[in-house]
XYZ file of C-alpha atoms in Angstrom:
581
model
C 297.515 -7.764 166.576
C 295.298 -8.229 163.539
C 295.102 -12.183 164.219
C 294.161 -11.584 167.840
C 291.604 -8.855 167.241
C 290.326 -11.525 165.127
C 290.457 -14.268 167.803
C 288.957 -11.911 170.307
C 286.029 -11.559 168.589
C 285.330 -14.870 167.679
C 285.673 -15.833 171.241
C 282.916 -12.929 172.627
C 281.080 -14.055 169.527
C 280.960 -17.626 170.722
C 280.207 -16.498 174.329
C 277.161 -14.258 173.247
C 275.814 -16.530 170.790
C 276.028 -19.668 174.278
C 274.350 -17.194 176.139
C 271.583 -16.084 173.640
C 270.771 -20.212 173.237
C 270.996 -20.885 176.469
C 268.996 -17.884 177.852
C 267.548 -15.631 175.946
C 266.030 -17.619 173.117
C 262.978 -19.904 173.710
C 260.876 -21.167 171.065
C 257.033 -22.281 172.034
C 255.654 -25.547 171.179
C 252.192 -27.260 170.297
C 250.822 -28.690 172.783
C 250.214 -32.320 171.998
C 246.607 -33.633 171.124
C 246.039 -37.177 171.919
C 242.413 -37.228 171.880
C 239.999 -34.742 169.681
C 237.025 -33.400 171.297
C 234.000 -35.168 170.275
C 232.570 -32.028 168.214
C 234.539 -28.433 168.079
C 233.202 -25.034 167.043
C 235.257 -24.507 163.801
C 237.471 -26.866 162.056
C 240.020 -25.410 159.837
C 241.700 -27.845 157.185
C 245.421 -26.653 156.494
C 247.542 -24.895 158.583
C 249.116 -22.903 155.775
C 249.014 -18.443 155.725
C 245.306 -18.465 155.902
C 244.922 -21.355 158.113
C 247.153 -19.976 161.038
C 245.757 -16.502 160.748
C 241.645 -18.028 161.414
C 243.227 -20.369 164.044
C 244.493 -17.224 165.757
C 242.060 -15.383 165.120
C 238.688 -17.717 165.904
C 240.285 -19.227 169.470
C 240.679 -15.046 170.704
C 237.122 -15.958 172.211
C 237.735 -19.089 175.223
C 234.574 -19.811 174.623
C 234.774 -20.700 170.997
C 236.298 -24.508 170.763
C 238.795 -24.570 167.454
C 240.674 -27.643 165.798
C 243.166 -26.876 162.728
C 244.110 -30.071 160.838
C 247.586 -29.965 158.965
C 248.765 -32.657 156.745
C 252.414 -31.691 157.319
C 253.897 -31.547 160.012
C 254.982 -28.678 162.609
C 257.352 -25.717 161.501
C 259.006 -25.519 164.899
C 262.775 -26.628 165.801
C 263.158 -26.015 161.651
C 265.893 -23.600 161.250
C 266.492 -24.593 157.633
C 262.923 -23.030 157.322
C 263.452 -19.457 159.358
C 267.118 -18.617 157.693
C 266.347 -15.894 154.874
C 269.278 -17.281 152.747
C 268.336 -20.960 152.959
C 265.348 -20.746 151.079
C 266.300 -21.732 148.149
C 267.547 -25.258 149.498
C 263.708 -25.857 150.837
C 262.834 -26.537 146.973
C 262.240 -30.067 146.591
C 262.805 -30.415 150.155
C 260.231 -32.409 152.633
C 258.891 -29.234 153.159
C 257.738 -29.314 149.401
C 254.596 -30.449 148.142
C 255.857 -31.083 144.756
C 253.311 -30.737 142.410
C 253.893 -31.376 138.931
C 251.734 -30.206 136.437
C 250.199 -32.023 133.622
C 253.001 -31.866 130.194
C 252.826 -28.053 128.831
C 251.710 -27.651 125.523
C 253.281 -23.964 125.318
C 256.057 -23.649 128.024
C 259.073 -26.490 128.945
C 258.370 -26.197 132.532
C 256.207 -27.779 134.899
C 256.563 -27.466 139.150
C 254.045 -26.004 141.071
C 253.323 -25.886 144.697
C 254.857 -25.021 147.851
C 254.934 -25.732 151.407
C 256.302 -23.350 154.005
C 258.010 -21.811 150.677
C 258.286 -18.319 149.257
C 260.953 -15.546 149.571
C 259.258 -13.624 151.910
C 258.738 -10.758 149.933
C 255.993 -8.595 151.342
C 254.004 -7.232 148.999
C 249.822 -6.114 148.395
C 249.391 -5.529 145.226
C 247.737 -2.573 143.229
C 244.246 -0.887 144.781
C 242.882 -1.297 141.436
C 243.139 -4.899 141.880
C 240.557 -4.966 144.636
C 238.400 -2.386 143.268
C 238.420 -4.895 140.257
C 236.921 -7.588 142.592
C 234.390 -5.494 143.695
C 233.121 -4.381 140.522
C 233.019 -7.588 139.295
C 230.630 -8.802 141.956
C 232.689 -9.174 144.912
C 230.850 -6.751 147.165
C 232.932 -5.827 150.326
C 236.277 -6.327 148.263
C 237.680 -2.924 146.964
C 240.215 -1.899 148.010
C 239.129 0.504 150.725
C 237.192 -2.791 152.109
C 240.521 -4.397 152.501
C 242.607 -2.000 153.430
C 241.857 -1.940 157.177
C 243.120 -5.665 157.248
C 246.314 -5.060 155.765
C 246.865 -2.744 158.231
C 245.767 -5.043 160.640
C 248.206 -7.783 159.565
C 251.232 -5.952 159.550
C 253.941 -3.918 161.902
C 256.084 -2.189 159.562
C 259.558 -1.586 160.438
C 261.280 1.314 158.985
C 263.824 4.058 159.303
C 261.653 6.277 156.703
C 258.860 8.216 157.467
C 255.740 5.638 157.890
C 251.989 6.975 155.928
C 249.911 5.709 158.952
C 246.836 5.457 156.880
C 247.991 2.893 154.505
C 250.627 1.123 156.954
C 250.356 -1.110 160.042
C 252.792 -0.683 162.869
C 250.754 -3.266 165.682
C 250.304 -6.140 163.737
C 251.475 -9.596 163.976
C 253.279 -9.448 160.868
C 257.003 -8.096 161.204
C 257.882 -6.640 157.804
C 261.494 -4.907 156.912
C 263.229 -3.235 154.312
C 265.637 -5.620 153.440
C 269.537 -4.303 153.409
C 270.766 -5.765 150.236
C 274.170 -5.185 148.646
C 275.675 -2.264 146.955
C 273.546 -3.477 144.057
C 270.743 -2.550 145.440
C 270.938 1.719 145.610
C 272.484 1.087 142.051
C 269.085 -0.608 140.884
C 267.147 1.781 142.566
C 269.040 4.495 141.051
C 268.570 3.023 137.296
C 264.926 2.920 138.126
C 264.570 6.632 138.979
C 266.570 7.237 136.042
C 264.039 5.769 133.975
C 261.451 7.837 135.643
C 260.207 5.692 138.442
C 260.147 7.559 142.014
C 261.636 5.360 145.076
C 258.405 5.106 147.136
C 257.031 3.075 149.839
C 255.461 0.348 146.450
C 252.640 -0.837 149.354
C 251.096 2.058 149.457
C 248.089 1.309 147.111
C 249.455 3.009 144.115
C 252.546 0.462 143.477
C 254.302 1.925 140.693
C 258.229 2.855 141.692
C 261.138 1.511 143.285
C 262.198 0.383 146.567
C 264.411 -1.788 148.373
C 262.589 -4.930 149.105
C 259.828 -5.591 152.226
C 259.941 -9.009 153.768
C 258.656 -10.386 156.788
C 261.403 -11.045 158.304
C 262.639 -9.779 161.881
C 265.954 -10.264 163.592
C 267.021 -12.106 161.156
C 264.514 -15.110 160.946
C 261.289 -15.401 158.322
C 258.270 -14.086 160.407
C 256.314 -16.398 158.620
C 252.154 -16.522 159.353
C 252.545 -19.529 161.415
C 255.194 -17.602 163.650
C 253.363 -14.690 163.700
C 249.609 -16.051 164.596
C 249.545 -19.770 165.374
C 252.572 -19.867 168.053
C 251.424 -17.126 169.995
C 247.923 -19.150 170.365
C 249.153 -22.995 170.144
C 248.955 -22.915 174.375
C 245.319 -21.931 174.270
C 242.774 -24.226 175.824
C 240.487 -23.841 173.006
C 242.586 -24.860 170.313
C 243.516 -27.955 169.055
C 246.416 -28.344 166.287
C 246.721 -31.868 164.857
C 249.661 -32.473 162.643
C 249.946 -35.141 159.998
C 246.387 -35.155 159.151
C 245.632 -35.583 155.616
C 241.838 -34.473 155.146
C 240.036 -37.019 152.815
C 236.165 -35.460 152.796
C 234.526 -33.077 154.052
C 231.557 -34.737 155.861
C 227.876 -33.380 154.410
C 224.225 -33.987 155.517
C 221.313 -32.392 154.096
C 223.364 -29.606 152.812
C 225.119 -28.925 155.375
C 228.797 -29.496 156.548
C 228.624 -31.107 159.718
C 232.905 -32.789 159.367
C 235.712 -33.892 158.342
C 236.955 -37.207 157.838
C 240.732 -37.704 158.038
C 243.633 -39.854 158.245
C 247.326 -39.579 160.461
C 250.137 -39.823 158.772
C 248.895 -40.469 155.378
C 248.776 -43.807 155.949
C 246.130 -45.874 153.466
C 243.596 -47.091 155.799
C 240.234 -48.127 155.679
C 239.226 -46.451 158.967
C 239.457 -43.014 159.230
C 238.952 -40.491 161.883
C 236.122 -37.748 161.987
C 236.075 -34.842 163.823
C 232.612 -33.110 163.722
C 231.480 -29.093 163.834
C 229.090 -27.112 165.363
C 229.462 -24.484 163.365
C 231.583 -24.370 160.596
C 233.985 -25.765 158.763
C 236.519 -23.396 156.723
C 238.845 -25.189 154.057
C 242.012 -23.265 153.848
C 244.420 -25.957 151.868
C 245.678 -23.587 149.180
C 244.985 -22.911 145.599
C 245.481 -26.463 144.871
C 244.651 -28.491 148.292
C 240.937 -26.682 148.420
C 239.368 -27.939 145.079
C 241.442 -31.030 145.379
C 238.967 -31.542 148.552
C 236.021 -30.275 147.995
C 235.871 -32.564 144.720
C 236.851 -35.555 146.955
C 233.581 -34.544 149.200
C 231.651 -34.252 145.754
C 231.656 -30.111 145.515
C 233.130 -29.431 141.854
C 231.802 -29.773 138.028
C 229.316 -33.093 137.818
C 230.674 -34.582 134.473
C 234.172 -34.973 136.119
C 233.282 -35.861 139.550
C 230.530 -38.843 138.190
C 233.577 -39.965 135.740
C 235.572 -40.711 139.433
C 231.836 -42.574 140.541
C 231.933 -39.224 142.944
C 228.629 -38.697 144.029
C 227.752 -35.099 143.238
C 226.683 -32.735 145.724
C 227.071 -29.915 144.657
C 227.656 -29.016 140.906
C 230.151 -26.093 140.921
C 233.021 -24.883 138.871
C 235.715 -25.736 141.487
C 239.167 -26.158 139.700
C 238.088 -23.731 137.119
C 240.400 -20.045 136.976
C 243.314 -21.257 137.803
C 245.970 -18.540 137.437
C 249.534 -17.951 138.458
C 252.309 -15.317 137.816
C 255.168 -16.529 135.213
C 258.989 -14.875 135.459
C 261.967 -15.439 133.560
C 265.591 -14.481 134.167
C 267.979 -12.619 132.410
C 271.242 -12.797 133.651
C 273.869 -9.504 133.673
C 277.715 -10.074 133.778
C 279.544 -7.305 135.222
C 283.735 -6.107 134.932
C 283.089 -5.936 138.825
C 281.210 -8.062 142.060
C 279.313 -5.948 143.439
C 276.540 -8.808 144.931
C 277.129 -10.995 148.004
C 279.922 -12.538 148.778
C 280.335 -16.199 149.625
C 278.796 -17.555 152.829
C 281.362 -18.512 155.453
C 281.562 -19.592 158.883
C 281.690 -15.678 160.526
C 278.475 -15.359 158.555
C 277.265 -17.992 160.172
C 277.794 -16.947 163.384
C 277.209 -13.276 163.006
C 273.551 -14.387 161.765
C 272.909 -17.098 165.310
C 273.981 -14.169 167.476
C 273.098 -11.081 166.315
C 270.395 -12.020 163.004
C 272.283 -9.900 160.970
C 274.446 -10.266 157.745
C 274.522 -12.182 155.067
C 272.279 -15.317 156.558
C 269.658 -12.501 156.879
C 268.790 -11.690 153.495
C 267.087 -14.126 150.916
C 269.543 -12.978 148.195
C 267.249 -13.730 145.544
C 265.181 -10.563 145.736
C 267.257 -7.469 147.146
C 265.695 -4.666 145.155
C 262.326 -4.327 143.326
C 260.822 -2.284 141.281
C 257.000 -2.203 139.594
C 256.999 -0.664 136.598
C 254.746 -0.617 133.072
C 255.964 -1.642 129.742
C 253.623 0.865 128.019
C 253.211 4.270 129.622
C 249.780 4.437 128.543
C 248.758 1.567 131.201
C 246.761 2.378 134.183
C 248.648 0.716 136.313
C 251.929 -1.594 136.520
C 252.027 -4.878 134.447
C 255.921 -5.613 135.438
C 257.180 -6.377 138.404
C 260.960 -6.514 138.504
C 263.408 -8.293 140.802
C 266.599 -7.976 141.395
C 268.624 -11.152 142.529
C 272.110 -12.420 143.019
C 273.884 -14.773 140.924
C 274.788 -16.755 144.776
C 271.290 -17.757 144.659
C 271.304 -17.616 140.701
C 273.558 -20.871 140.707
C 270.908 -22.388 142.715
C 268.191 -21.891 140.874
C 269.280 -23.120 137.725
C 269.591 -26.391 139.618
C 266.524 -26.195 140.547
C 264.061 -25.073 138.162
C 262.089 -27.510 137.087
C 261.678 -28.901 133.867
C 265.731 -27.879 132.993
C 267.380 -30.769 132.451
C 271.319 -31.186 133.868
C 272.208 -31.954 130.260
C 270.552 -28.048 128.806
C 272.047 -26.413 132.061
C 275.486 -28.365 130.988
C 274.940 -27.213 127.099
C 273.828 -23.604 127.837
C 277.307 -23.401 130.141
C 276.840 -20.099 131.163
C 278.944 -18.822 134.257
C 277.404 -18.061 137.607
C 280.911 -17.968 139.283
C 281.487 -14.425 137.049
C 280.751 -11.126 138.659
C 277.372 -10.509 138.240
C 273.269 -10.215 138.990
C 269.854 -11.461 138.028
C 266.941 -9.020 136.828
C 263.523 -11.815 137.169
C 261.105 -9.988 135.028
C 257.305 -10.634 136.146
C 254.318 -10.295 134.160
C 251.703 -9.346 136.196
C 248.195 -9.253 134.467
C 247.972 -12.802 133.881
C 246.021 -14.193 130.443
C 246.231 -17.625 130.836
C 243.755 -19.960 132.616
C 243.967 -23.806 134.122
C 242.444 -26.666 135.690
C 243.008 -28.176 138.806
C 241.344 -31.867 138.439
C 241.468 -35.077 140.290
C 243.519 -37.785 139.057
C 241.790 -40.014 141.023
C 239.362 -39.990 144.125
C 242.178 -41.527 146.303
C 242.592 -38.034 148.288
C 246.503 -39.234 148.476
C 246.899 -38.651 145.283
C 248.396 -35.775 143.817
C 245.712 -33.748 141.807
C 245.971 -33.195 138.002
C 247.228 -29.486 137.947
C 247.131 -27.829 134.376
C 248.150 -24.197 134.651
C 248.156 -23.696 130.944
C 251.392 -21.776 131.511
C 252.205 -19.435 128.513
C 249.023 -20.159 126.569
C 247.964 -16.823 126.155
C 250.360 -15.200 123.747
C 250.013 -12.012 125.635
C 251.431 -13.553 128.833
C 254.935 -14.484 126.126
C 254.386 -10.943 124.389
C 254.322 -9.626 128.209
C 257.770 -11.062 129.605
C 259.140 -10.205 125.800
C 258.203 -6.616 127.391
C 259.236 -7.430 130.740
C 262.861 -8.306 129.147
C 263.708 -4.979 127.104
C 262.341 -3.027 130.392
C 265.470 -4.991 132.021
C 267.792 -4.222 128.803
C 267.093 -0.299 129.695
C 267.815 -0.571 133.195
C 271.317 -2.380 132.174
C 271.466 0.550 129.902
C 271.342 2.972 132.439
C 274.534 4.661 133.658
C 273.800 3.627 137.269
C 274.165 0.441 135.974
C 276.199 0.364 132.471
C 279.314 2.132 134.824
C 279.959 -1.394 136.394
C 280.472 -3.124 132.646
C 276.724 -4.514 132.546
C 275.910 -6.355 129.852
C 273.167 -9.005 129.123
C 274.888 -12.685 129.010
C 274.828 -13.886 125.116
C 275.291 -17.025 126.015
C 272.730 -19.214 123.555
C 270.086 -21.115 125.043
C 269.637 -24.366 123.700
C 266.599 -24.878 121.530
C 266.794 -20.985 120.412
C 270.589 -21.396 119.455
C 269.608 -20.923 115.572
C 267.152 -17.461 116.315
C 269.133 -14.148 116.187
C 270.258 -13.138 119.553
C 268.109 -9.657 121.211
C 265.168 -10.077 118.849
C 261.971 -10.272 119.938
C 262.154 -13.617 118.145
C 264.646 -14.931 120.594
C 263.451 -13.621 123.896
C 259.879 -15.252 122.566
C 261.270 -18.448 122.373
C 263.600 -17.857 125.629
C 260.352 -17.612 127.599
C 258.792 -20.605 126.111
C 262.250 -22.374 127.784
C 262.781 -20.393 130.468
C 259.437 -18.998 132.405
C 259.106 -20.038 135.662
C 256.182 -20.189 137.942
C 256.165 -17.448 140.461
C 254.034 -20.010 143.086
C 251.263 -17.477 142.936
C 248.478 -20.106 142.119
C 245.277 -18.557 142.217
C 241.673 -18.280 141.499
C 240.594 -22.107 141.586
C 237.515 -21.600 144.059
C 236.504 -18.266 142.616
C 234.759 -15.840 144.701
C 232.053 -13.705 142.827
C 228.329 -12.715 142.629
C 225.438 -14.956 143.779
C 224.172 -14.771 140.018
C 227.636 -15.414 138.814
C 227.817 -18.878 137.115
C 231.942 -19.343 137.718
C 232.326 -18.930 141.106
C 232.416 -21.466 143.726
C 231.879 -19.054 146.760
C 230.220 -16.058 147.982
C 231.365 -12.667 148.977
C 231.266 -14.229 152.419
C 233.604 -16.656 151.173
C 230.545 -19.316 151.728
C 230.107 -22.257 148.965
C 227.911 -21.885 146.952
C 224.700 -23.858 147.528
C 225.319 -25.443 151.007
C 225.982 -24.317 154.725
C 228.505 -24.681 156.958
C 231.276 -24.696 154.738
C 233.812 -21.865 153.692
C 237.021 -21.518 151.733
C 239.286 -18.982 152.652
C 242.816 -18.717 150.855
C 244.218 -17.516 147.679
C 241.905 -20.059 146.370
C 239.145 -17.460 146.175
C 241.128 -14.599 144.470
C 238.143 -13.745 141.157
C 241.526 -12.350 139.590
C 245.371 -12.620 140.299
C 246.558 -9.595 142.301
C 249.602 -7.468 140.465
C 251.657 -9.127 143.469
C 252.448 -12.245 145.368
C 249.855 -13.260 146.995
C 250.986 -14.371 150.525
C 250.353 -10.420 152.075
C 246.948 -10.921 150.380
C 246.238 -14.005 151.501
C 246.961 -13.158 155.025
C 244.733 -10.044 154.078
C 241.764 -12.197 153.271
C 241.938 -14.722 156.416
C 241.876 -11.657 158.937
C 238.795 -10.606 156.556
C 237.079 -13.662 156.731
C 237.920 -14.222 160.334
C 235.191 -11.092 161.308
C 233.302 -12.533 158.809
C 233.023 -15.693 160.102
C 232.731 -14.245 163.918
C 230.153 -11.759 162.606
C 227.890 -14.611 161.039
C 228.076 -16.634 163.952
C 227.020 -14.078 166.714
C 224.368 -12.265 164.709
């Protein structure tokens, strides 16, 4: 009976899942643009988080004409990218820009840059990062300035008790508490026991423990693209052009009046222009903005005259250039008590009914914000908890560890066992985004000075022994965890557990987070670093705004796609505001 219970199911599995295909499950489309307009309100450049939220948000009026230009190409009919537990095989992937930094003088590593990519955790960071803004001359920043667009963003899901004033239930933005495995109450437990509460970490004050919050709904990543731009692809008003790499942005008399771009990325001497009424917003990330607004002769004069750039204007774009570093230490247990292998009922339980295995990203299934000193005044750790399934996969992955040092480190993923990815949040070190040349498809030259700052090593040292006590705990220690002693390779001859070790494991093995940050700084009109305005407006000329994570003044304490999101529903009443009154 056992066999044909089984059989049974499969069969009303396979029946449901024809039906929910067939009937029930309709993705929208773009509507192909053949011919641009001759001039549009607002053109957007980069149809990343911040790009589809303005897109959204500046075609709600019909009467307002929008184009968005995107040099990739369109997220729909992409499963690979909407499964939770495929993420980690987008790395590298078409979907990946693949930058590589410039040779790091204090870390191994060297991969930056993402397209489409990130693990969907949902997270805003700590209030006293925007209060830090503000006082540090972004007026209109704090946090209670930015609150109301969180809340605008989001519709938290949740079988707890929802704090209406710091939480969103009508947004666009789907966010969950992600399941997890057994693991995960066991983490949360080893927290408390180290005196962190189990709190809702988003509201404002951060510091505890939770199960994770990721947009994702039913099963799929609820991504900002989902969320905003294919509600509003059908509009008459909007125009979405795929495959357009943006070369310049086109300026007269001080004003942007443009874009010139090309389809395709093909290297041609003709290029098309699409021209603005109003404005034009670059929203190309951390790395795509300065790249462009040097290429249209907006960054520092000595560099852009070396690349016979004409300048015009001389700014500090490229400049701050931040970014959140982890590292990984990896716990062998006498038990498994993380995921189990993917098979083909997982498969199928996840296209019928979004649940299961499929659902989850695996890599982050419990996390906890904590401080490595208690007389901080706020969190500097952020700790994740992650499977070894996706564990094996990262190894593979991260960049800058060769085959041959995974091969001669030879420690076992296939053993029962977990991940704890200490983050050190209040980032010291600073880089450069530059162009290697002024062809704009060339890569930029992308220095994050990873490491450089010997409080970011001193940090994760911290970050580490916080992640020794949790193992330590008896929520944790009953399962037979202990911290893998398998030798890296190049700290093989430094005493295992000292600081001197886990100093010299960093230097090996810290990873960019893909938080870049800070490279068109937003600040003060009399403040000589920054690039824009508090109305996100560069500096010196009109017409022109950047609005993405490019602008952050300072790194928030988390990642940065909630706050990025955060910022392009801000800018989008700024915008609207500036352009009515």
């Amino acid at each position: 009976m056992g066999a044909l219970n089984q059989l049974l199911n499969l069969f009303f599995i396979c029946v449901a899942y024809y039906f929910y295909q067939s009937y029930v499950y309709k993705r929208p489309s773009y509507k192909e643009v053949v011919n641009i307009r001759p001039r549009y309100d607002f053109i957007i450049v980069g149809g990343g988080s911040a790009g589809s939220v303005l897109a959204a948000r500046l075609s709600e009026n019909a009467s307002r004409t929008v184009l968005l230009l995107e040099a990739g190409d369109s997220d729909l009919g992409q499963p690979e990218l909407y499964t939770p537990t495929r993420v980690s095989e987008l790395f590298l992937s078409r979907f990946d820009w693949a930058y590589y930094t410039e040779p790091q003088k204090h870390s191994s590593l060297g991969l930056e840059g993402r397209r489409f990519i990130n693990y969907m955790q949902w997270s805003r960071g700590n209030r006293k990062d925007y209060d830090m803004w503000a006082q540090h001359g972004s007026k209109g920043w704090s946090y209670t300035d930015v609150l109301p667009y969180f809340i605008k963003s989001e519709d938290f899901i949740t079988k707890g008790k929802i704090n209406a004033e710091q939480r969103g239930t009508t947004g666009p933005i789907k966010v969950t508490e992600i399941k997890g495995f057994e693991l995960s109450q066991d983490f949360i437990d080893a927290a408390t026991i180290l005196g962190y509460p189990e709190r809702d970490y988003n509201d404002g004050e951060q510091e505890g423990v939770a199960r994770t919050q990721v947009n994702i709904f039913r099963g799929e990543r609820w991504s900002a693209s989902r969320a905003y731009l294919w509600p509003a692809a059908q509009r008459d008003n909007l125009d979405i052009v795929t495959g357009a790499t943006v070369h310049k942005v086109l300026i007269e008399n001080g004003r942007a009046v443009g874009v010139a771009y090309s389809q395709r990325g093909q290297r041609s001497t003709k290029l098309h222009q699409a021209k603005s009424i109003r404005e034009v917003v670059v929203s190309a990330g951390a790395f795509g903005s300065p790249q462009l607004l040097m290429l249209s002769g907006i960054g520092p004069r000595q560099h852009l005259e070396a690349l016979k750039i004409p300048t015009v204007a001389d700014l500090p774009v490229g400049n701050n250039l931040q970014d959140h570093i982890l590292t990984v230490v990896f716990v062998k247990t006498n038990s498994s008590r993380g995921a189990p292998s993917p098979s083909s009922y997982h498969q199928l339980e996840y296209q019928v009914f979004g649940t299961g295995l499929l659902s989850s990203p695996g890599g982050n299934v419990g996390l906890a914000y904590m401080k490595s000193r208690p007389a901080l005044p706020q969190p500097d750790i952020q700790m994740i908890l992650g499977d070894t399934l996706i564990g094996k996969r990262f190894m593979k992955l991260m960049p800058g560890l060769s085959t041959e040092m995974i091969q001669r480190w030879n420690i076992d993923l296939d053993e029962p066992g977990f991940m704890l990815l200490p983050t050190f949040l209040p980032c010291r070190s600073r880089g450069t985004v530059r162009l290697r040349s002024s062809n704009p498809l060339d890569h930029p030259a992308i220095d994050p000075a990873f490491l450089e700052d010997e409080q970011d090593v001193e940090g994760l040292v911290r970050g580490i022994r916080l992640a020794e006590q949790l193992i330590n705990t008896d929520a944790l220690k009953r399962h037979g965890s202990h911290v893998d002693k398998t030798p890296l390779p190049g700290c093989e001859t430094i005493q295992f557990d000292t600081d001197s070790y886990w100093r010299c494991y960093v230097r090996h093995l810290g990873v960019t987070s893909h938080h870049a940050a800070g490279t068109c700084k937003m600040g003060a009109d009399d403040d000589v670093t920054a690039v824009v305005d508090s109305r996100l407006r560069v500096k010196g000329l009109s017409g022109l705004r950047v609005v993405d994570a490019s602008i952050m003044p300072l790194l928030i304490s988390a990642n940065t796609n909630a706050p990025t999101i955060m910022i392009a529903e801000k800018a989008a009443d700024i915008i609207l505001h500036d352009n009515t009154h």
